[in-house]
């Protein structure tokens, strides 16, 4: 009788004490936000979209077309059409050599030489020099539709959408064949689409075997001789089916040149069917996260930088748990075609709301990370990164640091439409000082794995299925925070 009484009255006090502790440092909502943004960024990048050697020849130059060599005499009549052929076929070595001979002749067209040199520079990725040469070609021959079109394309590839659109429309206004006008209009439409809302939306059903991140730990906490007077019993894992959704949107509003306004709303949530027994610190583990990023972006052909103030709102147990205003800086650079380096830094202030403000301390979080992404083929992308996070609470026993490494791979299987997206993360978290209640200086090691399988071939009205597996295991030197969790869900997703 005494043993049962002490067990029932000790547990509520223990749960209240646990509720007074800060939330675990390894926050699942932040991992999900990064996963969704990385996925949306990959989809956006996918949307955006053989030269022979030229050798001296007695009496002229040689232009190679489909394996056959054609002699080009050093005259205006031969060099000018040959130069256009080399440009149209993307044979830049030959185009440069032909342009070098062409510019020496009296009566040559300067804009054609500038056009060839500018397009060759663009093919090498030197957009600054390419645009400068193409602008000179445009100024030399303002009415030349080909020069206008190529300069407009270079503007578009370099992220200067306003300038690109204006020049495409100017070129369309010329007297052109219908097929050419249709081609130019397709470029205008492509530029306009880059300024439209892009993103993805998904809804799904699934099951999670541990929605409360519990471990069911139990031991005798007080003995009298061999009699257990009080037992420590932590909650058991609660399994539940759920309904989930996620929505990621992005819109780039071109201002001038490489400068843009970037809007990026993110929202996702999980609604569990099961709840915890009445009287627990948390009864309804359903949760929603909403983040709105809005700020400045610089974008050119090789580099992007954004500075985004944001507001994050996280709700659980039927009410707002916290609000977190912050500032995020992002930078990426294409080192080579298919190889991209990224960096990110953020500052966020967590402010707990409603009844949670009585149990949780507001705190500041600073984070920084580096990443690299590589696309060895058009259907495969690999990524890896390292992130450091600093959490600063009023009390040093609650403050701590996180160090995380992550790796992922995406692969599409040819024409089948099937794809796989894998993510693995390992995080070490450590508090600054020993906590008297826990009896230790808390240290956690967390592993997170997400695998998504899907097929666009099975899409209906643009909606395709995705099967998602998620596994989390958190090892902690405190009995209150160790747990493992498995989740499986079937989602229907539409990218746009």
Short mmCIF file of C-alpha atoms in Angstrom, two decimals:
data_model
loop_
_atom_site.label_atom_id
_atom_site.label_comp_id
_atom_site.label_asym_id
_atom_site.label_seq_id
_atom_site.Cartn_x
_atom_site.Cartn_y
_atom_site.Cartn_z
CA UNK A 1 0.00 0.00 0.00
CA UNK A 2 2.79 2.42 0.96
CA UNK A 3 4.80 1.46 -2.14
CA UNK A 4 1.83 2.17 -4.44
CA UNK A 5 1.05 5.49 -2.72
CA UNK A 6 4.59 6.80 -3.04
CA UNK A 7 4.75 5.78 -6.70
CA UNK A 8 1.54 7.66 -7.58
CA UNK A 9 2.50 10.84 -5.70
CA UNK A 10 6.13 10.94 -6.77
CA UNK A 11 5.37 10.82 -10.50
CA UNK A 12 3.44 14.14 -10.83
CA UNK A 13 6.18 15.97 -8.94
CA UNK A 14 8.81 14.45 -11.20
CA UNK A 15 6.91 15.38 -14.36
CA UNK A 16 6.50 18.96 -13.12
CA UNK A 17 10.23 19.17 -12.51
CA UNK A 18 10.92 17.84 -16.00
CA UNK A 19 8.59 20.46 -17.46
CA UNK A 20 10.66 23.19 -15.81
CA UNK A 21 13.74 22.09 -17.72
CA UNK A 22 14.64 23.67 -21.05
CA UNK A 23 13.67 21.83 -24.20
CA UNK A 24 16.16 19.28 -25.56
CA UNK A 25 18.85 21.06 -27.63
CA UNK A 26 18.44 18.75 -30.64
CA UNK A 27 15.28 20.32 -32.03
CA UNK A 28 13.45 18.20 -34.60
CA UNK A 29 11.63 21.22 -36.04
CA UNK A 30 14.90 22.87 -37.12
CA UNK A 31 16.06 19.68 -38.85
CA UNK A 32 12.74 19.42 -40.68
CA UNK A 33 12.96 23.08 -41.75
CA UNK A 34 16.43 22.54 -43.23
CA UNK A 35 15.33 19.31 -44.96
CA UNK A 36 12.34 21.01 -46.59
CA UNK A 37 14.36 24.06 -47.68
CA UNK A 38 17.14 21.89 -49.12
CA UNK A 39 14.55 19.86 -51.02
CA UNK A 40 12.85 22.99 -52.39
CA UNK A 41 16.21 24.50 -53.34
CA UNK A 42 17.19 21.39 -55.30
CA UNK A 43 13.88 21.47 -57.20
CA UNK A 44 14.35 25.16 -57.98
CA UNK A 45 17.87 24.67 -59.30
CA UNK A 46 16.68 21.85 -61.55
CA UNK A 47 14.09 24.22 -63.06
CA UNK A 48 16.40 27.15 -63.73
CA UNK A 49 17.75 25.82 -66.01
CA UNK A 50 31.56 19.60 -79.92
CA UNK A 51 34.29 21.98 -81.03
CA UNK A 52 37.01 21.03 -83.31
CA UNK A 53 40.45 22.58 -83.50
CA UNK A 54 41.05 25.37 -86.01
CA UNK A 55 44.43 25.19 -87.66
CA UNK A 56 46.19 27.37 -90.22
CA UNK A 57 45.72 26.13 -93.75
CA UNK A 58 47.43 27.13 -96.96
CA UNK A 59 45.28 29.81 -98.48
CA UNK A 60 42.88 30.13 -95.51
CA UNK A 61 41.41 28.50 -92.38
CA UNK A 62 39.62 25.19 -91.78
CA UNK A 63 36.12 25.00 -90.24
CA UNK A 64 35.14 21.52 -89.10
CA UNK A 65 31.45 20.65 -89.44
CA UNK A 66 30.27 17.15 -88.48
CA UNK A 67 33.70 15.72 -89.03
CA UNK A 68 34.30 17.34 -92.41
CA UNK A 69 36.86 20.12 -92.91
CA UNK A 70 35.93 23.16 -94.99
CA UNK A 71 38.50 25.66 -96.17
CA UNK A 72 37.66 29.28 -95.33
CA UNK A 73 39.38 31.97 -97.39
CA UNK A 74 40.41 35.14 -95.52
CA UNK A 75 37.78 37.30 -97.20
CA UNK A 76 34.69 39.07 -95.95
CA UNK A 77 32.51 36.88 -98.15
CA UNK A 78 33.88 33.64 -96.59
CA UNK A 79 34.69 34.67 -93.02
CA UNK A 80 31.37 36.31 -92.13
CA UNK A 81 29.10 33.29 -92.82
CA UNK A 82 31.73 30.94 -91.40
CA UNK A 83 31.82 32.98 -88.20
CA UNK A 84 28.04 32.70 -87.84
CA UNK A 85 28.28 28.94 -88.41
CA UNK A 86 30.91 28.59 -85.66
CA UNK A 87 28.81 30.70 -83.28
CA UNK A 88 25.64 28.74 -83.99
CA UNK A 89 27.44 25.42 -83.43
CA UNK A 90 29.17 26.60 -80.25
CA UNK A 91 32.63 25.97 -81.66
CA UNK A 92 34.27 28.73 -79.65
CA UNK A 93 37.87 27.96 -80.47
CA UNK A 94 37.10 28.20 -84.14
CA UNK A 95 34.89 31.27 -83.62
CA UNK A 96 37.72 33.14 -81.90
CA UNK A 97 40.22 32.26 -84.62
CA UNK A 98 37.78 33.27 -87.35
CA UNK A 99 36.96 36.53 -85.54
CA UNK A 100 40.68 37.28 -85.18
CA UNK A 101 41.12 36.99 -88.96
CA UNK A 102 37.84 38.80 -89.70
CA UNK A 103 38.67 41.90 -87.61
CA UNK A 104 41.83 42.50 -89.68
CA UNK A 105 39.87 43.00 -92.87
CA UNK A 106 38.71 46.40 -94.01
CA UNK A 107 34.94 46.70 -94.00
CA UNK A 108 34.33 44.11 -91.27
CA UNK A 109 31.37 44.52 -88.87
CA UNK A 110 32.73 45.34 -85.38
CA UNK A 111 29.58 44.10 -83.64
CA UNK A 112 30.05 40.63 -85.14
CA UNK A 113 33.57 40.37 -83.69
CA UNK A 114 32.30 41.59 -80.30
CA UNK A 115 29.41 39.10 -80.49
CA UNK A 116 31.76 36.17 -81.11
CA UNK A 117 34.15 37.18 -78.32
CA UNK A 118 31.26 37.84 -75.91
CA UNK A 119 29.59 34.49 -76.54
CA UNK A 120 32.92 32.69 -76.17
CA UNK A 121 33.43 34.41 -72.79
CA UNK A 122 29.89 33.43 -71.74
CA UNK A 123 30.61 29.80 -72.64
CA UNK A 124 33.61 29.95 -70.27
CA UNK A 125 31.44 31.31 -67.45
CA UNK A 126 33.01 34.79 -67.49
CA UNK A 127 29.72 36.69 -67.44
CA UNK A 128 31.20 40.03 -66.46
CA UNK A 129 33.40 40.15 -69.56
CA UNK A 130 30.74 38.52 -71.75
CA UNK A 131 28.06 41.08 -70.89
CA UNK A 132 30.50 43.95 -71.36
CA UNK A 133 31.39 42.73 -74.88
CA UNK A 134 27.77 42.03 -75.80
CA UNK A 135 26.70 45.46 -74.57
CA UNK A 136 29.40 47.00 -76.81
CA UNK A 137 28.08 44.90 -79.71
CA UNK A 138 24.53 46.10 -79.01
CA UNK A 139 25.69 49.74 -78.92
CA UNK A 140 27.56 49.30 -82.21
CA UNK A 141 24.52 47.78 -83.95
CA UNK A 142 21.37 48.81 -82.02
CA UNK A 143 19.04 47.24 -84.56
CA UNK A 144 20.70 43.82 -84.73
CA UNK A 145 18.17 41.31 -83.36
CA UNK A 146 20.75 38.53 -82.87
CA UNK A 147 22.90 40.75 -80.66
CA UNK A 148 19.87 41.83 -78.64
CA UNK A 149 18.77 38.24 -78.16
CA UNK A 150 22.21 37.00 -77.05
CA UNK A 151 22.65 39.90 -74.63
CA UNK A 152 19.18 39.23 -73.20
CA UNK A 153 20.08 35.56 -72.70
CA UNK A 154 23.31 36.54 -70.95
CA UNK A 155 21.38 38.91 -68.67
CA UNK A 156 18.95 36.09 -67.81
CA UNK A 157 21.71 33.58 -67.07
CA UNK A 158 23.44 36.18 -64.90
CA UNK A 159 20.32 36.78 -62.81
CA UNK A 160 19.46 40.23 -64.23
CA UNK A 161 15.81 39.47 -64.93
CA UNK A 162 14.48 43.00 -65.44
CA UNK A 163 17.14 43.86 -67.99
CA UNK A 164 16.72 40.52 -69.72
CA UNK A 165 12.96 40.83 -70.10
CA UNK A 166 13.14 44.39 -71.44
CA UNK A 167 15.69 43.43 -74.08
CA UNK A 168 13.78 40.31 -75.15
CA UNK A 169 10.67 42.41 -75.67
CA UNK A 170 12.70 44.92 -77.66
CA UNK A 171 14.00 42.12 -79.90
CA UNK A 172 10.46 40.77 -80.39
CA UNK A 173 9.45 44.20 -81.66
CA UNK A 174 11.73 43.81 -84.67
CA UNK A 175 10.58 42.41 -88.00
CA UNK A 176 11.33 38.73 -87.41
CA UNK A 177 10.08 35.42 -88.81
CA UNK A 178 7.23 33.85 -86.78
CA UNK A 179 9.45 30.98 -85.54
CA UNK A 180 12.05 33.42 -84.21
CA UNK A 181 9.39 35.55 -82.48
CA UNK A 182 7.98 32.40 -80.87
CA UNK A 183 11.45 31.44 -79.63
CA UNK A 184 12.03 34.86 -78.11
CA UNK A 185 8.60 34.77 -76.44
CA UNK A 186 9.52 31.44 -74.85
CA UNK A 187 12.55 33.17 -73.30
CA UNK A 188 10.33 35.96 -71.97
CA UNK A 189 7.99 33.36 -70.45
CA UNK A 190 10.95 31.55 -68.84
CA UNK A 191 12.16 34.78 -67.22
CA UNK A 192 8.64 35.51 -65.99
CA UNK A 193 8.36 32.04 -64.45
CA UNK A 194 11.46 32.71 -62.36
CA UNK A 195 9.55 35.54 -60.71
CA UNK A 196 6.48 33.41 -60.00
CA UNK A 197 5.82 31.55 -56.77
CA UNK A 198 7.73 28.25 -56.72
CA UNK A 199 7.76 25.45 -54.20
CA UNK A 200 5.96 22.29 -53.16
CA UNK A 201 3.02 21.15 -51.06
CA UNK A 202 2.40 17.72 -49.57
CA UNK A 203 -0.13 15.96 -47.36
CA UNK A 204 0.30 12.51 -45.87
CA UNK A 205 -0.69 9.82 -43.43
CA UNK A 206 1.67 7.82 -41.29
CA UNK A 207 2.57 6.28 -37.95
CA UNK A 208 5.12 7.21 -35.28
CA UNK A 209 6.11 4.76 -32.53
CA UNK A 210 7.22 7.40 -29.99
CA UNK A 211 5.47 10.76 -30.37
CA UNK A 212 6.41 11.86 -26.83
CA UNK A 213 10.12 10.98 -27.21
CA UNK A 214 9.96 8.82 -24.08
CA UNK A 215 11.95 5.81 -22.92
CA UNK A 216 9.84 4.27 -20.15
CA UNK A 217 12.81 4.21 -17.74
CA UNK A 218 11.99 2.74 -14.34
CA UNK A 219 13.97 2.14 -11.17
CA UNK A 220 13.58 2.19 -7.40
CA UNK A 221 14.60 5.60 -6.10
CA UNK A 222 14.23 4.98 -2.32
CA UNK A 223 14.81 1.81 -0.31
CA UNK A 224 14.17 0.82 3.30
CA UNK A 225 16.18 -2.33 3.80
CA UNK A 226 14.91 -4.41 0.86
CA UNK A 227 11.60 -2.61 0.58
CA UNK A 228 11.18 -0.08 -2.25
CA UNK A 229 9.45 2.98 -0.82
CA UNK A 230 9.35 5.06 -4.01
CA UNK A 231 9.86 4.28 -7.66
CA UNK A 232 11.03 6.52 -10.46
CA UNK A 233 8.95 5.79 -13.55
CA UNK A 234 9.28 7.87 -16.70
CA UNK A 235 6.50 7.90 -19.29
CA UNK A 236 6.32 5.07 -21.79
CA UNK A 237 6.51 5.78 -25.52
CA UNK A 238 3.17 6.59 -27.10
CA UNK A 239 2.59 5.28 -30.62
CA UNK A 240 0.13 7.04 -32.86
CA UNK A 241 -1.03 7.40 -36.43
CA UNK A 242 -0.95 10.94 -37.78
CA UNK A 243 -1.82 13.31 -40.58
CA UNK A 244 0.92 15.64 -41.80
CA UNK A 245 1.41 18.45 -44.25
CA UNK A 246 4.22 20.67 -45.49
CA UNK A 247 4.28 23.76 -47.67
CA UNK A 248 7.41 25.54 -48.93
CA UNK A 249 7.11 28.60 -51.17
CA UNK A 250 9.65 31.00 -52.64
CA UNK A 251 9.39 34.09 -54.80
CA UNK A 252 12.14 36.30 -56.15
CA UNK A 253 11.06 39.83 -57.09
CA UNK A 254 13.64 41.43 -59.38
CA UNK A 255 14.60 44.98 -58.41
CA UNK A 256 17.51 46.04 -60.65
CA UNK A 257 20.62 44.29 -61.89
CA UNK A 258 21.51 41.43 -59.55
CA UNK A 259 19.37 42.74 -56.68
CA UNK A 260 16.12 41.08 -55.63
CA UNK A 261 13.53 40.89 -52.90
CA UNK A 262 13.17 37.30 -51.66
CA UNK A 263 10.04 35.94 -49.96
CA UNK A 264 10.06 32.44 -48.49
CA UNK A 265 7.16 31.14 -46.36
CA UNK A 266 7.49 27.68 -44.80
CA UNK A 267 4.78 25.79 -42.93
CA UNK A 268 4.51 22.18 -41.80
CA UNK A 269 2.73 20.24 -39.12
CA UNK A 270 1.82 16.84 -37.70
CA UNK A 271 -1.51 16.00 -36.09
CA UNK A 272 -1.46 12.85 -33.94
CA UNK A 273 -4.50 10.73 -33.27
CA UNK A 274 -3.37 9.61 -29.80
CA UNK A 275 -2.84 11.84 -26.76
CA UNK A 276 -1.02 11.38 -23.47
CA UNK A 277 -2.90 10.47 -20.29
CA UNK A 278 -4.58 13.39 -18.58
CA UNK A 279 -2.35 15.26 -16.16
CA UNK A 280 0.87 14.92 -18.16
CA UNK A 281 2.97 18.02 -18.83
CA UNK A 282 2.02 17.67 -22.51
CA UNK A 283 -1.19 15.90 -23.50
CA UNK A 284 -1.47 16.66 -27.23
CA UNK A 285 1.81 16.22 -29.10
CA UNK A 286 0.42 17.58 -32.37
CA UNK A 287 2.64 20.41 -33.58
CA UNK A 288 2.94 23.05 -36.27
CA UNK A 289 5.86 25.22 -37.40
CA UNK A 290 5.45 28.40 -39.45
CA UNK A 291 8.37 30.50 -40.68
CA UNK A 292 8.31 33.59 -42.88
CA UNK A 293 11.57 34.80 -44.42
CA UNK A 294 11.54 38.16 -46.23
CA UNK A 295 14.60 40.13 -47.23
CA UNK A 296 17.31 40.93 -49.74
CA UNK A 297 18.99 38.65 -52.25
CA UNK A 298 21.92 39.19 -54.61
CA UNK A 299 22.11 36.65 -57.43
CA UNK A 300 24.39 36.32 -60.44
CA UNK A 301 25.43 33.39 -62.61
CA UNK A 302 27.92 32.00 -60.08
CA UNK A 303 27.02 33.42 -56.70
CA UNK A 304 24.05 34.09 -54.43
CA UNK A 305 23.80 35.96 -51.15
CA UNK A 306 20.71 36.68 -49.08
CA UNK A 307 20.04 38.50 -45.84
CA UNK A 308 16.65 37.43 -44.52
CA UNK A 309 14.91 38.64 -41.37
CA UNK A 310 12.38 36.00 -40.31
CA UNK A 311 9.74 35.16 -37.79
CA UNK A 312 9.18 31.59 -36.60
CA UNK A 313 6.14 30.38 -34.69
CA UNK A 314 5.93 26.92 -33.14
CA UNK A 315 2.68 25.53 -31.69
CA UNK A 316 2.07 22.34 -29.72
CA UNK A 317 -0.40 21.00 -27.19
CA UNK A 318 -3.08 23.23 -28.69
CA UNK A 319 -1.34 26.57 -28.13
CA UNK A 320 1.63 28.69 -29.23
CA UNK A 321 4.76 27.29 -27.59
CA UNK A 322 7.20 29.98 -28.70
CA UNK A 323 7.82 32.76 -31.17
CA UNK A 324 11.33 33.32 -32.50
CA UNK A 325 12.31 36.40 -34.52
CA UNK A 326 15.67 36.14 -36.17
CA UNK A 327 18.06 37.03 -38.97
CA UNK A 328 19.57 34.56 -41.43
CA UNK A 329 22.41 35.08 -43.92
CA UNK A 330 22.99 32.60 -46.76
CA UNK A 331 25.76 32.44 -49.36
CA UNK A 332 26.50 30.01 -52.17
CA UNK A 333 28.99 29.93 -55.02
CA UNK A 334 29.40 27.65 -58.01
CA UNK A 335 33.03 26.59 -57.93
CA UNK A 336 32.70 24.54 -61.11
CA UNK A 337 29.68 23.36 -63.06
CA UNK A 338 27.99 20.94 -60.67
CA UNK A 339 30.10 21.85 -57.59
CA UNK A 340 28.66 24.38 -55.14
CA UNK A 341 29.94 25.73 -51.81
CA UNK A 342 27.45 27.11 -49.26
CA UNK A 343 27.60 28.95 -45.96
CA UNK A 344 24.90 29.99 -43.53
CA UNK A 345 24.66 31.95 -40.29
CA UNK A 346 21.64 32.83 -38.17
CA UNK A 347 20.62 34.58 -34.99
CA UNK A 348 17.35 33.67 -33.30
CA UNK A 349 15.65 34.72 -30.06
CA UNK A 350 13.21 32.22 -28.54
CA UNK A 351 10.34 33.79 -26.57
CA UNK A 352 7.94 31.33 -24.90
CA UNK A 353 4.25 32.18 -24.85
CA UNK A 354 1.15 31.64 -22.75
CA UNK A 355 1.49 29.06 -19.97
CA UNK A 356 4.84 27.81 -21.31
CA UNK A 357 6.45 31.13 -20.36
CA UNK A 358 6.12 30.01 -16.71
CA UNK A 359 8.15 26.85 -17.26
CA UNK A 360 10.69 27.68 -19.98
CA UNK A 361 13.37 30.36 -20.08
CA UNK A 362 13.70 32.59 -23.13
CA UNK A 363 17.10 32.20 -24.81
CA UNK A 364 19.23 33.27 -27.76
CA UNK A 365 20.58 30.90 -30.38
CA UNK A 366 23.45 31.56 -32.78
CA UNK A 367 24.28 29.12 -35.58
CA UNK A 368 26.74 28.86 -38.45
CA UNK A 369 27.42 26.18 -41.01
CA UNK A 370 29.36 25.24 -44.14
CA UNK A 371 28.24 22.86 -46.87
CA UNK A 372 29.23 21.51 -50.23
CA UNK A 373 27.06 20.02 -52.97
CA UNK A 374 28.18 18.11 -56.02
CA UNK A 375 26.23 16.89 -59.04
CA UNK A 376 28.36 14.22 -60.75
CA UNK A 377 25.53 13.61 -63.21
CA UNK A 378 22.26 15.34 -64.08
CA UNK A 379 20.35 12.71 -62.08
CA UNK A 380 22.56 12.54 -58.96
CA UNK A 381 23.45 15.12 -56.33
CA UNK A 382 25.54 14.69 -53.18
CA UNK A 383 25.81 17.07 -50.26
CA UNK A 384 27.64 17.30 -46.96
CA UNK A 385 28.03 19.93 -44.28
CA UNK A 386 28.96 20.85 -40.75
CA UNK A 387 26.97 23.10 -38.40
CA UNK A 388 27.75 24.74 -35.07
CA UNK A 389 25.04 26.04 -32.72
CA UNK A 390 25.34 28.06 -29.52
CA UNK A 391 22.39 28.33 -27.10
CA UNK A 392 22.60 31.01 -24.43
CA UNK A 393 20.17 30.81 -21.48
CA UNK A 394 20.12 33.00 -18.36
CA UNK A 395 21.62 30.05 -16.43
CA UNK A 396 24.90 28.42 -17.59
CA UNK A 397 23.56 24.99 -16.57
CA UNK A 398 20.98 25.32 -19.37
CA UNK A 399 23.28 26.91 -21.98
CA UNK A 400 25.17 24.69 -24.38
CA UNK A 401 26.74 24.00 -27.76
CA UNK A 402 25.87 21.66 -30.64
CA UNK A 403 28.13 20.32 -33.37
CA UNK A 404 26.47 18.48 -36.24
CA UNK A 405 27.66 16.84 -39.44
CA UNK A 406 25.23 15.95 -42.23
CA UNK A 407 25.33 14.15 -45.55
CA UNK A 408 22.73 13.47 -48.21
CA UNK A 409 22.23 12.01 -51.64
CA UNK A 410 19.50 12.40 -54.26
CA UNK A 411 19.27 10.11 -57.27
CA UNK A 412 16.70 9.84 -60.06
CA UNK A 413 16.52 6.51 -61.87
CA UNK A 414 16.53 7.39 -65.56
CA UNK A 415 13.23 7.42 -67.43
CA UNK A 416 11.38 5.42 -64.78
CA UNK A 417 10.50 8.55 -62.81
CA UNK A 418 11.59 6.86 -59.56
CA UNK A 419 13.89 8.70 -57.17
CA UNK A 420 15.45 8.36 -53.73
CA UNK A 421 16.42 11.13 -51.33
CA UNK A 422 18.57 10.20 -48.30
CA UNK A 423 19.74 12.31 -45.37
CA UNK A 424 21.94 11.35 -42.41
CA UNK A 425 22.83 13.64 -39.49
CA UNK A 426 24.99 13.16 -36.41
CA UNK A 427 24.87 15.76 -33.64
CA UNK A 428 26.74 16.15 -30.36
CA UNK A 429 25.19 18.49 -27.77
CA UNK A 430 26.77 19.50 -24.47
CA UNK A 431 25.63 21.90 -21.76
CA UNK A 432 28.04 24.39 -20.25
CA UNK A 433 27.81 23.28 -16.62
CA UNK A 434 26.59 20.48 -14.41
CA UNK A 435 22.88 20.56 -13.56
CA UNK A 436 21.98 19.83 -9.94
CA UNK A 437 18.60 18.25 -10.77
CA UNK A 438 20.01 16.01 -13.51
CA UNK A 439 23.10 15.20 -11.48
CA UNK A 440 25.29 15.46 -14.58
CA UNK A 441 26.59 17.94 -17.12
CA UNK A 442 24.18 16.95 -19.83
CA UNK A 443 25.65 15.48 -23.02
CA UNK A 444 23.59 14.06 -25.92
CA UNK A 445 24.53 12.25 -29.11
CA UNK A 446 21.80 12.16 -31.71
CA UNK A 447 21.52 10.33 -35.01
CA UNK A 448 18.86 11.23 -37.56
CA UNK A 449 18.13 9.35 -40.79
CA UNK A 450 15.50 10.22 -43.40
CA UNK A 451 14.85 8.20 -46.55
CA UNK A 452 12.29 9.28 -49.14
CA UNK A 453 11.28 7.10 -52.08
CA UNK A 454 9.00 8.40 -54.80
CA UNK A 455 8.02 8.28 -58.44
CA UNK A 456 6.97 11.14 -60.69
CA UNK A 457 5.84 8.57 -63.27
CA UNK A 458 2.89 7.76 -60.98
CA UNK A 459 1.76 11.39 -60.84
CA UNK A 460 -1.85 12.41 -61.45
CA UNK A 461 -2.49 16.09 -62.19
CA UNK A 462 1.11 16.73 -61.18
CA UNK A 463 0.74 15.02 -57.78
CA UNK A 464 3.12 12.13 -57.11
CA UNK A 465 3.50 9.72 -54.15
CA UNK A 466 6.42 9.66 -51.72
CA UNK A 467 7.14 7.02 -49.08
CA UNK A 468 9.14 8.49 -46.21
CA UNK A 469 11.03 6.71 -43.42
CA UNK A 470 12.50 8.56 -40.44
CA UNK A 471 14.63 7.15 -37.62
CA UNK A 472 15.96 9.12 -34.66
CA UNK A 473 18.01 7.83 -31.75
CA UNK A 474 19.19 10.11 -28.96
CA UNK A 475 21.77 8.84 -26.47
CA UNK A 476 22.02 10.99 -23.36
CA UNK A 477 23.90 10.79 -20.07
CA UNK A 478 20.63 11.89 -18.43
CA UNK A 479 17.89 9.29 -18.08
CA UNK A 480 15.28 11.94 -18.97
CA UNK A 481 16.38 12.55 -22.56
CA UNK A 482 17.43 9.26 -24.12
CA UNK A 483 14.95 7.85 -26.65
CA UNK A 484 14.52 6.26 -30.06
CA UNK A 485 11.82 7.05 -32.59
CA UNK A 486 10.65 5.55 -35.87
CA UNK A 487 8.23 7.04 -38.33
CA UNK A 488 6.78 6.00 -41.67
CA UNK A 489 4.43 8.02 -43.85
CA UNK A 490 2.97 8.09 -47.33
CA UNK A 491 2.76 11.58 -48.82
CA UNK A 492 1.21 13.04 -51.93
CA UNK A 493 3.37 15.92 -53.20
CA UNK A 494 3.00 18.53 -55.91
CA UNK A 495 5.94 20.64 -57.05
CA UNK A 496 5.29 23.90 -58.84
#
